[in-house]
Short mmCIF file of C-alpha atoms in Angstrom, two decimals:
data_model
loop_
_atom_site.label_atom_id
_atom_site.label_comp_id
_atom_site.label_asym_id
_atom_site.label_seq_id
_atom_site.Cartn_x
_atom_site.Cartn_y
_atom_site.Cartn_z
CA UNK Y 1 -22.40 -16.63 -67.97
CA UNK Y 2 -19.90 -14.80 -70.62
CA UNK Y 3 -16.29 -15.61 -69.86
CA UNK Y 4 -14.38 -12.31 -69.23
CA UNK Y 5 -12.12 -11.26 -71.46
CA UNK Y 6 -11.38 -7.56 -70.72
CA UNK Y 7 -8.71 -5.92 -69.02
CA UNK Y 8 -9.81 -4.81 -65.90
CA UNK Y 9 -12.64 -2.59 -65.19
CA UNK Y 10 -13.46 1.23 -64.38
CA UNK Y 11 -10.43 1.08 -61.68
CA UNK Y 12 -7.95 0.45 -64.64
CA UNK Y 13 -9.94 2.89 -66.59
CA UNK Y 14 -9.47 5.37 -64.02
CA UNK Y 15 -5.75 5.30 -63.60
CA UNK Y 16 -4.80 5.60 -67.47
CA UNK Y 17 -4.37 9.48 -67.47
CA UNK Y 18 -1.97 10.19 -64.44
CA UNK Y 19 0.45 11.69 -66.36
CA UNK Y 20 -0.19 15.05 -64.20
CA UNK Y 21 2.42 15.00 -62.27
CA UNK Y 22 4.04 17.42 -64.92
CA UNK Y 23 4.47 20.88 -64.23
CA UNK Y 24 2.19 22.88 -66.43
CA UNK Y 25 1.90 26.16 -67.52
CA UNK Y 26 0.44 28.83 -64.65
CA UNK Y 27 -2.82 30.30 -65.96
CA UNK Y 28 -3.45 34.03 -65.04
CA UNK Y 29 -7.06 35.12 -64.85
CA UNK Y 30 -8.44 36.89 -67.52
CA UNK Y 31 -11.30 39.92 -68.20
CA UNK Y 32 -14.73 37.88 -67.03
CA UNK Y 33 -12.71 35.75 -64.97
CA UNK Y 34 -11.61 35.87 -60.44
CA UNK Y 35 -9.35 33.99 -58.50
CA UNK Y 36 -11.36 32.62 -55.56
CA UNK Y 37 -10.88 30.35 -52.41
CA UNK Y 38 -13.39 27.60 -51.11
CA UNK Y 39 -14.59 27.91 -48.18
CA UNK Y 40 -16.97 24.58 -47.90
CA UNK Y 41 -17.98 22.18 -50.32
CA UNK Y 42 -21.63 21.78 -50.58
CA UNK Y 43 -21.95 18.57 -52.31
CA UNK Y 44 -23.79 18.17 -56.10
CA UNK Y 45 -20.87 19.91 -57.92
CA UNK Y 46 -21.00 23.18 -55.82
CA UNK Y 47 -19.08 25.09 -53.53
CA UNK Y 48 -19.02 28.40 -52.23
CA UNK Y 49 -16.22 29.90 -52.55
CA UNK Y 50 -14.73 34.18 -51.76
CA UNK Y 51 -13.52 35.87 -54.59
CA UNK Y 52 -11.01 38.13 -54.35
CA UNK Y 53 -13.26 40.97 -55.27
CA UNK Y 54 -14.31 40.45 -51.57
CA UNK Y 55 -18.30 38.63 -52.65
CA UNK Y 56 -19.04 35.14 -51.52
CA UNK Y 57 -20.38 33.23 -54.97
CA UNK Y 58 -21.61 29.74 -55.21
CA UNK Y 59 -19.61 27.63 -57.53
CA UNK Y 60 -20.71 25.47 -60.12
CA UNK Y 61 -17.97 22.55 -60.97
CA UNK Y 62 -17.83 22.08 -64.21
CA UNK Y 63 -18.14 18.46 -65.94
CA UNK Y 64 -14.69 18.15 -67.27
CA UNK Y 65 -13.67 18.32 -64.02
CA UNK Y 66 -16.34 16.51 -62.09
CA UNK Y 67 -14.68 13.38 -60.48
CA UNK Y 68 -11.31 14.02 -61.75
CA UNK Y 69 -9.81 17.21 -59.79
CA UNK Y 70 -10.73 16.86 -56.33
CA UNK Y 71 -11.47 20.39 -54.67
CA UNK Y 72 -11.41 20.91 -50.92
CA UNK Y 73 -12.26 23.83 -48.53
CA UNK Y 74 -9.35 26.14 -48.79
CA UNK Y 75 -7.98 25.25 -52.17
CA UNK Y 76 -7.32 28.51 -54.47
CA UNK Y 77 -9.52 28.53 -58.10
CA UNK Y 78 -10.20 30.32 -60.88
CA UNK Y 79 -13.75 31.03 -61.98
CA UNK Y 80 -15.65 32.50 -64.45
CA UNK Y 81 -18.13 35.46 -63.55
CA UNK Y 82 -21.67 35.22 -65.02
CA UNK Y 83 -23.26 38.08 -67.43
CA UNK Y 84 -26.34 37.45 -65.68
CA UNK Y 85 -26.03 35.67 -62.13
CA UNK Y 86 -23.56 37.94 -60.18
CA UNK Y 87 -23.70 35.30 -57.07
CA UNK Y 88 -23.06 32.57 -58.93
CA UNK Y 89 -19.66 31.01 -60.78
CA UNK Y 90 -18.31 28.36 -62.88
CA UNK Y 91 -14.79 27.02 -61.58
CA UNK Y 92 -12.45 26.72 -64.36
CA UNK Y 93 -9.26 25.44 -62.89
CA UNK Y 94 -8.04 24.77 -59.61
CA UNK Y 95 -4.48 25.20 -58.68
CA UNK Y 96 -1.81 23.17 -57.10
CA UNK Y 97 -0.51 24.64 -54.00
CA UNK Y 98 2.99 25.64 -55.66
CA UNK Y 99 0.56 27.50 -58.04
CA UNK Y 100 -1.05 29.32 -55.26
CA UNK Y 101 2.09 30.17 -54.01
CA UNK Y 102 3.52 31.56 -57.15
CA UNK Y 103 0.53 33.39 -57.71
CA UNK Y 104 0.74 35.04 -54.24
CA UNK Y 105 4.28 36.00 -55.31
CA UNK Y 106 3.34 37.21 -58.51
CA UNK Y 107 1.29 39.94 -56.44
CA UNK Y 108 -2.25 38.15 -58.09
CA UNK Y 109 -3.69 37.02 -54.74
CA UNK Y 110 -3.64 39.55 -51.49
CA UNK Y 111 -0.94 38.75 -49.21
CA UNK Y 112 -3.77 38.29 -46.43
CA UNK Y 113 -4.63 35.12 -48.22
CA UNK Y 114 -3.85 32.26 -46.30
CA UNK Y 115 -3.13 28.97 -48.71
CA UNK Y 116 -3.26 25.42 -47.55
CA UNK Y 117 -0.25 24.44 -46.74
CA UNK Y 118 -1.48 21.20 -44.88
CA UNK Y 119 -0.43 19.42 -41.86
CA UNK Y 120 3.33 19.25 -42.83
CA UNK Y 121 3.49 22.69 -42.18
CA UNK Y 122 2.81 22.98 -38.39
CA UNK Y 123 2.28 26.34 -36.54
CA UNK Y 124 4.08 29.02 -35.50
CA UNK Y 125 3.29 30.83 -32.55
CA UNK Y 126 1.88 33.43 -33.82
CA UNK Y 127 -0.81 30.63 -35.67
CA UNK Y 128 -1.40 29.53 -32.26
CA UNK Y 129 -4.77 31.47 -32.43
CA UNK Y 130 -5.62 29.76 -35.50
CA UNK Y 131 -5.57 26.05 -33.87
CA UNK Y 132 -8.96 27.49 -31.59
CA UNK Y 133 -10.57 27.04 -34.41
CA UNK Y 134 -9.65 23.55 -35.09
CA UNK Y 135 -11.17 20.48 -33.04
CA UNK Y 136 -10.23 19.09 -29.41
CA UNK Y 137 -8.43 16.58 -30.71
CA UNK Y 138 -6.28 18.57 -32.97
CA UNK Y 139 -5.72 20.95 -29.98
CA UNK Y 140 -4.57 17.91 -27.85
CA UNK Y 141 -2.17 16.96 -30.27
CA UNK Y 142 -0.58 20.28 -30.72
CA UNK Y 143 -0.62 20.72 -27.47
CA UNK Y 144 1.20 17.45 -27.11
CA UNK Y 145 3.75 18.36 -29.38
CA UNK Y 146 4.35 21.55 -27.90
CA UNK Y 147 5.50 19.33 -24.88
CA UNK Y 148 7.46 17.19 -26.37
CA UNK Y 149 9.49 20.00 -28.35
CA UNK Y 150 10.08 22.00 -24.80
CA UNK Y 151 11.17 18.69 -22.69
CA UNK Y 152 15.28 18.25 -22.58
CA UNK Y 153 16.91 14.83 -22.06
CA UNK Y 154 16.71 14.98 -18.30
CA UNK Y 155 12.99 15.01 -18.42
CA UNK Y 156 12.83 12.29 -21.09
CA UNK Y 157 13.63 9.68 -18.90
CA UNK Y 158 10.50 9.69 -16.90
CA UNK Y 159 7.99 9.45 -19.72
#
């Protein structure tokens, strides 16, 4: 067998262009163009996502970003609208959740939008309603933590 010679292989490959840390430029949408939010991820390059327009629209990732920018259920896009397939879109970009939130500032997205903010976040109590919607286990643990937030020292020692 060949000796190896190279560098490394499609791991090292992979980590060359990480210089996206960077803030870049926000991108506004454009005539032919929606913002949009994910709601699932149907595998094969596709999601369906809700435009802001109010029509659901199956998304079509495109290759340059195939593999590279991960997309999950909630994220906000952009797309581009179709001459000829009204039901269908092509995402363009996705944004970074400061993005979304600037946007949302900016007046671009409705203020009924709800961005992912993740777990760091928490919920308020008026979110309490939202956490039905989540798993037992998640339910649990917020219920666990409501607990542990209301308990004072006295209490502490017997747990």
């Amino acid at each position: 067998m060949p000796k190896n010679k190279g560098k490394g292989g499609k791991n090292r490959k992979r980590g060359k262009n990480e210089a996206d840390d960077e803030k870049r430029e926000l991108v506004f949408k454009e005539d032919g163009q929606e913002y949009a939010q994910v709601l699932r991820m149907l595998g094969n390059g596709r999601c369906e996502a809700t435009c802001i327009d109010g029509t659901k629209r199956l998304c079509h990732i495109r290759g340059k970003m195939h593999k590279k920018v991960w997309i999950a259920a909630g994220d906000i896009i952009l797309v581009g609208l179709r001459d000829y397939q009204d039901d269908k879109a092509d995402v363009i970009l996705k944004y970074m959740p400061d993005e979304a939130r600037l946007l949302k500032a900016y007046g671009e997205l409705p203020e009924n939008t709800r961005l992912n903010e993740g777990i760091a976040g928490g919920l308020d109590e008026e979110d309490e309603g939202a956490a039905s919607g989540c798993g037992p286990r998640v339910r649990k643990l917020l219920c666990f933590a409501k607990f542990v937030n209301s308990m004072d020292d006295s209490t502490m020692r017997y747990v």
